[in-house]
Short mmCIF file of C-alpha atoms and ligand atoms in Angstrom, two decimals:
data_model
loop_
_atom_site.label_atom_id
_atom_site.label_comp_id
_atom_site.label_asym_id
_atom_site.label_seq_id
_atom_site.Cartn_x
_atom_site.Cartn_y
_atom_site.Cartn_z
CA MET N 21 0.16 0.32 0.15
CA SER N 22 1.04 3.33 -0.65
CA ALA N 23 1.53 5.99 2.00
CA ILE N 24 -1.23 7.13 3.72
CA PRO N 25 -1.28 11.34 2.20
CA ALA N 26 -2.08 14.05 4.96
CA GLY N 27 -5.15 15.48 5.55
CA GLY N 28 -6.56 18.73 4.61
CA PRO N 29 -7.57 20.64 1.36
CA GLY N 30 -4.04 20.08 -0.35
CA LEU N 31 -5.66 16.22 -0.61
CA PRO N 32 -6.46 15.44 -4.26
CA GLN N 33 -10.15 16.26 -4.73
CA ARG N 34 -11.27 13.58 -6.59
CA ARG N 35 -13.38 10.35 -6.34
CA HIS N 36 -10.87 7.23 -6.78
CA LEU N 37 -11.87 3.40 -6.12
CA VAL N 38 -9.08 1.02 -5.91
CA THR N 39 -11.05 -2.15 -4.30
CA GLU N 40 -14.37 -3.01 -3.58
CA ILE N 41 -16.22 -0.96 -0.19
CA PRO N 42 -14.99 -2.34 1.84
CA GLY N 43 -11.65 -3.38 1.01
CA PRO N 44 -9.09 -5.78 2.47
CA ALA N 45 -7.30 -3.58 4.57
CA SER N 46 -10.60 -2.30 5.94
CA ARG N 47 -12.21 -5.78 6.24
CA GLN N 48 -9.13 -6.70 8.31
CA LEU N 49 -9.77 -3.39 10.81
CA LEU N 50 -13.86 -4.14 11.27
CA ALA N 51 -12.77 -7.68 12.67
CA ARG N 52 -10.52 -6.50 15.05
CA ARG N 53 -13.29 -3.83 15.87
CA GLU N 54 -15.42 -6.41 16.61
CA SER N 55 -13.84 -8.26 19.10
CA ALA N 56 -13.09 -4.94 20.95
CA VAL N 57 -15.62 -2.10 20.35
CA ALA N 58 -19.04 -2.40 21.76
CA ARG N 59 -21.24 -3.83 19.54
CA GLY N 60 -24.33 -1.00 20.48
CA VAL N 61 -21.55 1.40 18.97
CA SER N 62 -22.28 0.98 15.27
CA SER N 63 -21.13 2.47 12.01
CA ILE N 64 -22.91 3.22 8.24
CA LEU N 65 -20.06 2.94 6.20
CA PRO N 66 -17.81 -0.21 6.64
CA VAL N 67 -14.38 1.82 5.65
CA PHE N 68 -11.66 2.89 8.11
CA VAL N 69 -10.65 6.50 7.52
CA THR N 70 -6.99 7.54 6.99
CA ALA N 71 -6.94 10.81 6.13
CA ALA N 72 -10.02 13.70 4.93
CA GLY N 73 -9.73 17.13 3.69
CA GLY N 74 -12.12 19.31 1.69
CA GLY N 75 -14.69 17.11 -0.28
CA VAL N 76 -13.10 13.40 0.21
CA LEU N 77 -12.52 10.70 2.68
CA ILE N 78 -9.41 8.02 2.32
CA ASP N 79 -9.70 4.63 3.35
CA ALA N 80 -7.26 2.50 4.38
CA ASP N 81 -7.17 0.63 1.63
CA GLY N 82 -6.49 3.98 -0.41
CA ASN N 83 -9.66 4.68 -1.75
CA SER N 84 -11.10 7.93 -2.02
CA LEU N 85 -14.59 8.67 -1.10
CA ILE N 86 -17.06 11.77 -1.81
CA ASP N 87 -18.34 12.78 1.12
CA PHE N 88 -22.20 13.72 1.89
CA GLY N 89 -22.25 13.76 5.28
CA SER N 90 -19.57 15.97 7.02
CA GLY N 91 -19.47 13.43 10.04
CA ILE N 92 -22.76 14.38 10.61
CA ALA N 93 -22.78 18.38 9.71
CA VAL N 94 -19.73 18.90 11.68
CA THR N 95 -16.74 19.52 9.08
CA SER N 96 -18.40 22.25 7.70
CA VAL N 97 -15.08 23.92 7.12
CA GLY N 98 -13.60 20.52 5.42
CA ASN N 99 -11.37 17.84 7.29
CA SER N 100 -8.35 19.39 8.68
CA ALA N 101 -9.33 22.90 7.45
CA PRO N 102 -5.95 24.99 8.00
CA ARG N 103 -6.97 27.68 10.11
CA VAL N 104 -8.43 24.95 12.49
CA ALA N 105 -5.32 22.46 12.36
CA ASP N 106 -2.88 25.41 12.46
CA ARG N 107 -4.39 26.75 15.82
CA VAL N 108 -5.24 23.50 17.56
CA ARG N 109 -1.42 22.37 17.05
CA GLU N 110 -0.15 25.88 18.25
CA GLN N 111 -2.38 25.16 21.59
CA ALA N 112 -1.72 21.76 22.36
CA GLY N 113 1.99 23.04 22.14
CA GLN N 114 0.92 25.74 24.81
CA PHE N 115 -1.33 24.03 27.06
CA THR N 116 -4.04 21.36 26.87
CA HIS N 117 -6.01 21.65 29.81
CA THR N 118 -6.07 23.91 33.04
CA CYS N 119 -10.21 23.83 33.51
CA PHE N 120 -11.80 27.13 32.77
CA MET N 121 -13.53 26.73 36.37
CA VAL N 122 -9.73 26.54 38.18
CA ALA N 123 -7.88 28.86 35.65
CA PRO N 124 -9.79 30.42 32.77
CA TYR N 125 -8.08 31.32 29.44
CA GLU N 126 -8.89 33.64 26.82
CA SER N 127 -9.95 31.25 24.29
CA TYR N 128 -13.19 30.54 26.08
CA VAL N 129 -14.22 33.88 26.30
CA ALA N 130 -13.21 34.56 22.63
CA VAL N 131 -15.46 31.79 21.72
CA CYS N 132 -18.32 33.33 23.56
CA GLU N 133 -17.90 36.80 21.99
CA GLU N 134 -18.24 35.06 18.60
CA LEU N 135 -21.29 33.37 19.79
CA ALA N 136 -22.63 36.53 20.43
CA ARG N 137 -22.35 37.88 17.55
CA ARG N 138 -22.93 35.28 15.24
CA THR N 139 -26.21 34.03 17.14
CA PRO N 140 -29.39 35.20 16.08
CA GLY N 141 -30.67 39.09 17.94
CA SER N 142 -28.89 41.71 19.19
CA HIS N 143 -29.44 41.69 22.48
CA GLU N 144 -27.27 41.29 25.75
CA LYS N 145 -25.87 37.55 25.75
CA ARG N 146 -23.77 34.85 27.64
CA SER N 147 -22.69 31.80 26.85
CA ALA N 148 -21.32 28.71 28.87
CA LEU N 149 -19.51 25.64 27.03
CA PHE N 150 -19.73 22.05 26.70
CA ASN N 151 -18.59 18.87 25.34
CA SER N 152 -21.36 17.52 23.24
CA GLY N 153 -24.90 18.86 22.14
CA ALA N 154 -26.47 16.90 24.47
CA GLU N 155 -24.82 18.12 27.45
CA ALA N 156 -25.35 21.58 25.72
CA VAL N 157 -29.31 20.58 25.34
CA GLU N 158 -29.10 19.46 29.38
CA ASN N 159 -27.75 22.75 29.97
CA ALA N 160 -30.44 24.86 28.29
CA VAL N 161 -33.16 23.17 29.88
CA LYS N 162 -31.00 23.21 33.47
CA ILE N 163 -30.88 27.05 32.51
CA ALA N 164 -34.73 27.52 31.43
CA ARG N 165 -36.20 25.88 34.39
CA HIS N 166 -33.65 27.60 37.30
CA ALA N 167 -34.82 30.89 35.28
CA THR N 168 -38.65 30.47 35.28
CA ARG N 169 -38.85 28.45 38.48
CA ARG N 170 -41.01 26.18 36.29
CA GLN N 171 -40.50 22.43 35.30
CA ALA N 172 -42.46 21.10 32.07
CA VAL N 173 -40.57 21.32 28.70
CA VAL N 174 -42.72 20.79 25.65
CA ALA N 175 -40.45 18.77 22.61
CA PHE N 176 -42.24 17.73 18.94
CA ASP N 177 -42.70 14.61 16.94
CA HIS N 178 -39.53 13.48 15.33
CA ALA N 179 -37.33 15.61 17.60
CA TYR N 180 -33.81 14.55 18.09
CA HIS N 181 -31.67 15.88 21.27
CA GLY N 182 -29.34 13.56 22.03
CA ARG N 183 -28.69 10.50 23.98
CA THR N 184 -28.06 11.33 27.58
CA ASN N 185 -30.95 10.78 30.20
CA LEU N 186 -33.09 14.13 30.00
CA THR N 187 -32.25 14.32 26.25
CA MET N 188 -33.46 10.36 25.29
CA ALA N 189 -36.63 12.16 26.75
CA LEU N 190 -36.37 14.34 24.58
CA THR N 191 -35.75 12.89 21.52
CA ALA N 192 -39.05 11.38 19.79
CA LYS N 193 -37.83 8.14 18.05
CA ASN N 194 -37.74 4.73 20.12
CA MET N 195 -35.49 2.44 17.94
CA PRO N 196 -32.12 2.92 18.44
CA TYR N 197 -32.07 5.63 20.53
CA LYS N 198 -34.47 4.99 23.49
CA ASP N 199 -35.38 1.25 23.52
CA LYS N 200 -34.73 -0.42 27.40
CA PHE N 201 -32.64 2.45 27.89
CA GLY N 202 -35.44 4.13 30.31
CA PRO N 203 -36.75 4.91 33.08
CA PHE N 204 -36.80 8.55 31.15
CA ALA N 205 -36.79 12.33 32.78
CA SER N 206 -40.25 13.59 33.70
CA GLU N 207 -41.63 16.66 32.41
CA ILE N 208 -41.22 15.95 28.87
CA TYR N 209 -44.24 17.23 26.96
CA ARG N 210 -45.01 16.27 23.35
CA VAL N 211 -46.69 18.12 20.63
CA PRO N 212 -46.98 17.46 17.20
CA MET N 213 -44.17 18.63 14.66
CA ALA N 214 -45.68 21.04 11.65
CA TYR N 215 -44.45 18.77 9.37
CA PRO N 216 -45.82 19.83 5.85
CA LEU N 217 -45.86 16.67 4.48
CA ARG N 218 -47.16 14.51 6.70
CA TRP N 219 -49.85 16.95 8.31
CA PRO N 220 -53.06 15.11 7.93
CA GLY N 221 -54.74 16.64 5.19
CA GLY N 222 -51.43 18.34 3.84
CA PRO N 223 -49.11 20.61 3.79
CA GLU N 224 -51.70 23.65 3.09
CA ARG N 225 -53.28 22.56 6.38
CA CYS N 226 -50.26 22.27 8.25
CA ALA N 227 -49.24 26.17 7.56
CA ALA N 228 -52.80 27.15 8.11
CA GLU N 229 -53.23 24.80 11.73
CA ALA N 230 -50.12 23.51 12.84
CA PHE N 231 -49.03 26.73 15.24
CA ASP N 232 -52.93 26.35 16.58
CA VAL N 233 -53.22 22.92 16.85
CA ILE N 234 -49.86 22.60 19.14
CA ALA N 235 -50.72 26.15 21.38
CA GLY N 236 -54.08 24.44 21.82
CA LEU N 237 -52.44 21.18 23.38
CA ILE N 238 -50.05 23.01 25.69
CA HIS N 239 -53.20 25.13 27.21
CA ALA N 240 -55.11 21.92 27.63
CA GLN N 241 -53.12 19.56 28.51
CA VAL N 242 -49.63 21.47 30.56
CA GLY N 243 -51.12 24.95 31.08
CA GLU N 244 -48.55 27.82 29.46
CA ASP N 245 -47.43 29.09 32.81
CA ASN N 246 -46.13 25.55 33.66
CA VAL N 247 -43.89 25.65 30.67
CA ALA N 248 -40.15 26.43 31.43
CA ALA N 249 -39.12 25.89 27.97
CA VAL N 250 -40.01 25.19 24.13
CA ILE N 251 -37.28 23.23 22.38
CA ILE N 252 -37.30 23.02 18.89
CA GLU N 253 -35.06 22.35 15.89
CA PRO N 254 -35.35 24.87 13.31
CA ILE N 255 -35.02 22.37 11.05
CA GLN N 256 -35.63 18.96 12.23
CA GLY N 257 -32.06 16.53 11.99
CA GLU N 258 -32.08 13.11 13.13
CA GLY N 259 -35.98 13.21 12.41
CA GLY N 260 -35.84 13.21 8.76
CA PHE N 261 -34.78 17.12 8.07
CA VAL N 262 -38.54 18.36 8.44
CA VAL N 263 -38.86 22.19 7.63
CA PRO N 264 -41.76 23.91 9.20
CA PRO N 265 -43.33 25.82 7.00
CA ALA N 266 -43.18 29.81 6.93
CA GLY N 267 -44.75 31.14 9.65
CA PHE N 268 -44.62 28.86 12.28
CA LEU N 269 -41.30 29.53 13.82
CA PRO N 270 -42.21 33.38 14.31
CA GLN N 271 -45.75 32.38 15.72
CA LEU N 272 -44.14 29.83 18.14
CA ALA N 273 -41.28 32.55 19.05
CA GLU N 274 -44.16 34.95 19.52
CA PHE N 275 -46.52 32.25 21.76
CA CYS N 276 -43.42 31.60 24.05
CA GLN N 277 -42.96 35.42 24.83
CA ALA N 278 -46.44 36.24 25.80
CA HIS N 279 -46.26 33.48 28.54
CA GLY N 280 -42.85 33.99 29.86
CA ILE N 281 -41.65 30.30 28.03
CA VAL N 282 -37.95 30.22 27.32
CA LEU N 283 -37.68 29.38 23.58
CA ILE N 284 -34.70 27.22 22.90
CA ALA N 285 -33.71 26.86 19.47
CA ASP N 286 -31.51 23.55 19.31
CA GLU N 287 -29.29 24.53 15.83
CA ILE N 288 -26.50 21.86 16.67
CA GLN N 289 -27.22 20.48 12.92
CA SER N 290 -28.49 23.45 11.64
CA GLY N 291 -26.37 26.13 12.60
CA PHE N 292 -23.09 27.56 11.78
CA CYS N 293 -23.64 28.64 8.53
CA ARG N 294 -25.35 25.00 7.08
CA THR N 295 -28.43 26.23 5.83
CA GLY N 296 -27.04 29.23 4.20
CA ASP N 297 -27.68 31.80 7.15
CA TRP N 298 -25.27 31.66 10.42
CA PHE N 299 -28.26 29.93 12.08
CA ALA N 300 -31.67 28.35 10.64
CA CYS N 301 -33.55 30.71 12.79
CA ASP N 302 -32.26 33.70 10.97
CA HIS N 303 -34.31 32.72 7.76
CA GLU N 304 -37.15 34.21 9.25
CA GLY N 305 -35.59 36.53 11.55
CA VAL N 306 -36.62 34.14 14.66
CA VAL N 307 -34.66 35.48 17.90
CA PRO N 308 -34.91 32.49 20.38
CA ASP N 309 -34.18 32.43 24.05
CA LEU N 310 -31.37 30.31 23.94
CA VAL N 311 -29.62 28.18 21.03
CA THR N 312 -27.74 25.19 21.57
CA THR N 313 -24.82 24.63 19.50
CA ALA N 314 -22.39 22.08 18.78
CA LYS N 315 -21.73 19.66 15.24
CA GLY N 316 -20.45 22.47 13.05
CA ILE N 317 -19.09 24.82 15.73
CA ALA N 318 -15.23 23.35 16.29
CA GLY N 319 -14.53 21.71 12.69
CA GLY N 320 -14.53 18.44 14.25
CA LEU N 321 -13.25 18.67 18.15
CA PRO N 322 -15.64 18.23 20.55
CA LEU N 323 -17.45 21.62 21.56
CA ALA N 324 -20.59 22.89 22.40
CA ALA N 325 -22.83 25.56 23.62
CA VAL N 326 -25.76 27.55 25.03
CA THR N 327 -25.74 31.19 23.86
CA GLY N 328 -28.81 32.89 25.29
CA ARG N 329 -30.21 36.13 26.98
CA ALA N 330 -28.29 37.44 29.44
CA GLU N 331 -30.98 37.52 32.20
CA ILE N 332 -32.08 34.40 31.36
CA MET N 333 -28.44 32.77 31.58
CA ASP N 334 -27.00 34.74 34.60
CA SER N 335 -30.06 33.37 36.42
CA VAL N 336 -27.82 30.70 37.46
CA HIS N 337 -26.02 31.01 40.84
CA PRO N 338 -22.47 30.88 40.55
CA SER N 339 -20.96 27.35 40.02
CA GLY N 340 -24.18 26.29 39.07
CA LEU N 341 -22.84 25.70 35.61
CA GLY N 342 -19.91 23.81 34.45
CA GLY N 343 -18.11 20.25 33.88
CA THR N 344 -14.46 19.46 33.59
CA TYR N 345 -13.78 19.50 30.40
CA GLY N 346 -16.24 22.45 28.80
CA GLY N 347 -14.59 24.95 26.76
CA ASN N 348 -11.62 22.87 26.45
CA PRO N 349 -8.46 25.25 25.27
CA VAL N 350 -8.04 23.00 22.07
CA ALA N 351 -11.63 22.62 21.28
CA CYS N 352 -11.90 27.04 21.60
CA ALA N 353 -8.79 26.92 19.28
CA ALA N 354 -10.45 24.67 16.84
CA ALA N 355 -13.65 26.54 16.77
CA LEU N 356 -11.81 30.10 16.74
CA GLY N 357 -10.42 28.59 13.40
CA ALA N 358 -13.73 27.58 12.53
CA ILE N 359 -15.50 30.32 12.82
CA GLU N 360 -12.97 32.61 11.25
CA THR N 361 -12.95 30.20 8.12
CA MET N 362 -17.02 30.32 7.81
CA ALA N 363 -16.47 34.36 7.84
CA ALA N 364 -13.49 34.54 5.66
CA GLU N 365 -14.70 32.34 3.16
CA ASP N 366 -18.50 33.42 3.21
CA LEU N 367 -19.39 29.33 3.97
CA ALA N 368 -23.20 30.78 4.53
CA GLY N 369 -22.74 31.72 0.74
CA ARG N 370 -20.95 28.76 0.11
CA ALA N 371 -23.94 26.61 1.80
CA ARG N 372 -26.40 29.00 -0.63
CA ARG N 373 -24.72 27.63 -3.93
CA ILE N 374 -24.62 24.21 -2.70
CA GLY N 375 -28.34 24.47 -2.95
CA GLU N 376 -28.83 25.98 -5.64
CA ILE N 377 -27.01 22.99 -7.78
CA MET N 378 -28.36 20.15 -5.89
CA LEU N 379 -32.04 21.47 -5.60
CA PRO N 380 -32.56 21.21 -9.20
CA ARG N 381 -31.54 17.80 -9.56
CA LEU N 382 -33.10 16.34 -6.69
CA ARG N 383 -36.44 17.42 -7.83
CA LYS N 384 -35.67 16.17 -11.16
CA LEU N 385 -34.69 13.11 -9.57
CA ALA N 386 -38.15 13.30 -8.01
CA ASP N 387 -39.87 13.89 -11.35
CA THR N 388 -38.49 11.15 -12.52
CA TYR N 389 -38.85 8.21 -9.53
CA PRO N 390 -42.15 8.42 -7.93
CA VAL N 391 -40.25 6.79 -4.65
CA ILE N 392 -39.10 10.09 -3.74
CA ALA N 393 -42.35 11.65 -1.96
CA ASP N 394 -40.75 14.98 -1.35
CA VAL N 395 -37.56 17.05 -1.51
CA ARG N 396 -36.62 19.03 1.27
CA GLY N 397 -34.47 21.42 2.66
CA ARG N 398 -32.26 24.44 2.66
CA GLY N 399 -28.31 25.35 2.06
CA ALA N 400 -26.47 22.45 2.30
CA MET N 401 -29.32 20.62 4.32
CA LEU N 402 -31.08 18.38 1.94
CA ALA N 403 -32.99 15.31 2.08
CA VAL N 404 -35.38 13.45 0.04
CA GLU N 405 -38.01 11.31 1.27
CA LEU N 406 -38.70 7.80 0.23
CA THR N 407 -42.34 6.14 0.33
CA ARG N 408 -44.21 3.93 -1.76
CA PRO N 409 -45.10 5.68 -4.52
CA GLY N 410 -48.74 7.63 -4.72
CA THR N 411 -48.67 6.84 -1.08
CA LEU N 412 -47.43 8.16 2.65
CA GLU N 413 -46.24 4.47 3.52
CA PRO N 414 -42.23 5.14 4.40
CA ASP N 415 -40.27 3.08 2.19
CA PRO N 416 -36.82 2.10 4.44
CA ALA N 417 -35.58 -0.47 2.44
CA ALA N 418 -35.45 1.42 -0.77
CA THR N 419 -33.66 4.11 1.08
CA GLN N 420 -31.14 1.51 2.54
CA GLN N 421 -30.76 -0.09 -1.25
CA VAL N 422 -30.13 3.44 -2.43
CA ALA N 423 -27.51 4.68 0.48
CA LYS N 424 -26.16 1.38 0.37
CA ALA N 425 -25.19 1.55 -3.69
CA CYS N 426 -23.98 4.95 -2.89
CA HIS N 427 -21.54 3.48 -0.38
CA ALA N 428 -20.21 1.00 -2.87
CA ASN N 429 -19.86 3.22 -5.85
CA GLY N 430 -17.55 5.95 -3.64
CA LEU N 431 -20.58 8.18 -2.08
CA VAL N 432 -20.87 8.80 1.59
CA ALA N 433 -24.61 9.56 1.96
CA LEU N 434 -26.35 8.99 5.18
CA THR N 435 -30.27 8.40 5.92
CA CYS N 436 -32.30 9.67 8.92
CA GLY N 437 -35.88 10.09 9.97
CA THR N 438 -38.42 8.49 12.50
CA PHE N 439 -39.61 5.72 9.97
CA GLY N 440 -35.77 5.53 8.43
CA ASN N 441 -36.54 6.46 4.92
CA VAL N 442 -35.22 9.94 4.59
CA LEU N 443 -31.28 10.10 2.44
CA ARG N 444 -29.87 13.21 3.64
CA PHE N 445 -27.04 15.54 2.28
CA LEU N 446 -24.61 17.40 4.61
CA PRO N 447 -21.39 17.87 2.20
CA PRO N 448 -18.84 20.38 3.67
CA LEU N 449 -19.47 23.78 2.34
CA VAL N 450 -15.91 23.77 0.96
CA ILE N 451 -16.83 20.93 -1.72
CA GLY N 452 -15.74 21.41 -4.86
CA GLU N 453 -18.74 21.41 -7.38
CA ASP N 454 -17.39 19.37 -9.51
CA LEU N 455 -17.13 16.69 -6.82
CA LEU N 456 -20.93 17.61 -6.12
CA GLU N 457 -21.97 17.05 -9.32
CA GLU N 458 -20.16 13.58 -9.47
CA GLY N 459 -21.72 13.07 -6.06
CA LEU N 460 -25.35 13.32 -7.38
CA SER N 461 -24.40 11.45 -10.59
CA ILE N 462 -23.64 8.44 -8.52
CA LEU N 463 -26.93 9.01 -6.54
CA GLU N 464 -28.68 9.44 -9.49
CA ASP N 465 -27.04 5.73 -10.86
CA ALA N 466 -28.40 4.74 -7.19
CA PHE N 467 -32.20 5.32 -7.97
CA ALA N 468 -31.98 4.06 -11.58
CA GLY N 469 -30.88 0.44 -10.10
CA LEU N 470 -33.56 0.85 -7.70
C1 LIG M 527 -26.39 15.95 17.25
C2 LIG M 527 -27.40 16.22 17.90
C3 LIG M 527 -27.47 16.50 19.23
C4 LIG M 527 -26.89 16.00 19.80
O1 LIG M 527 -25.59 16.40 19.78
P1 LIG M 527 -24.06 15.31 20.31
O2 LIG M 527 -22.67 16.26 19.90
O3 LIG M 527 -24.44 13.83 19.69
O4 LIG M 527 -24.86 14.98 22.09
C5 LIG M 527 -28.70 17.29 19.62
N1 LIG M 527 -29.59 17.97 18.89
C6 LIG M 527 -29.33 18.01 17.22
C7 LIG M 527 -30.26 18.43 16.36
C8 LIG M 527 -28.15 17.14 17.06
O5 LIG M 527 -28.38 17.09 15.78
#
């Protein structure tokens, strides 16, 4: 085998298959993995990665695959992006940890300043940093409860907020996230999602009545005065890239404000330029009280945040929030590099351009193959939903078949959805347009082979 290349944007930006997928080197590692790694932690792709950058992943056999996954919307700035990798190297050489609660450092403050600048709204903000998305969501709920002295939290059908105990309770889907992992945290109330394709009566009825139905349920079954927070992904992630109809999020924000309810926007997947704005809420000018971020924030290093109104965030007593590793200095250095990259390279604009290239081809695909019931998303957060033609009956088997055909042909394609029938596309925002077009051609071939 040839020497393993370094990652980063210098990698040849091409698809190149030299073995079947997975090849012999990956198969050998898979066998080792099986006797060492817990079965509950599984992987979508059967190949082991040795380098990555721009829009490609290189595997242990030397195959170069086109990346339409970004490690689940994480490496939006690309893998080993220069500003990220350089700052990480530099910080690791200075110090790797002090614990911000023991002795602080500037980069943590600088990340919080960037969060205040970039998140929706020009009000006074504060942030706290954590390690994972789930931990950020847990803390957002803690803060909302503390600030309001209320307990109930309203979450939506198809929501995904993480895998810790409280966030499992907020997450809607049983398999694989919740099954036999209970009992779950209490005081969580679930309401229907404004899901245009699946709303009874269809998209127009959804736009007309979803908010009223949800507000009515909150009033009748919880009581507005008992609600600490409503938590929503402005575009749902794992649940199926569900985009609520125009006007829904602004109505929800107004409702929360009128009743002293903290609106938490979970922008962990949709944030940091993914949808063509810095945050998905920006599209309709929605200003949530708290925003949770993670995934795209630090180019792959583990970092997450809760950012929100100063009076809500600062309602918590000193030492009420924290954690040993939260806002680790190497992760903060990476975040500053990633955010600088997004601003300098206008990655929100790149996301919009990706949408302009992909959407027409996905719509054409839907015109050709009636198994595609819906094409949706915004910017570089796009998906197609597969059903039995002419019905709303989910077709997870066809979805898996298309995904597997993509993998075999060197395209990393991910699935999602409560019913496992959604193919989602999350390319790195720095992907070249040739690779993007080639990836779409592989997808088209996969549908042709159904
Ligand atoms: C991924 C995700 C989470 C959980 O983040 P982890 O870092 O995996 O804990 C929470 N909310 C949304 C919307 C996500 O996409």
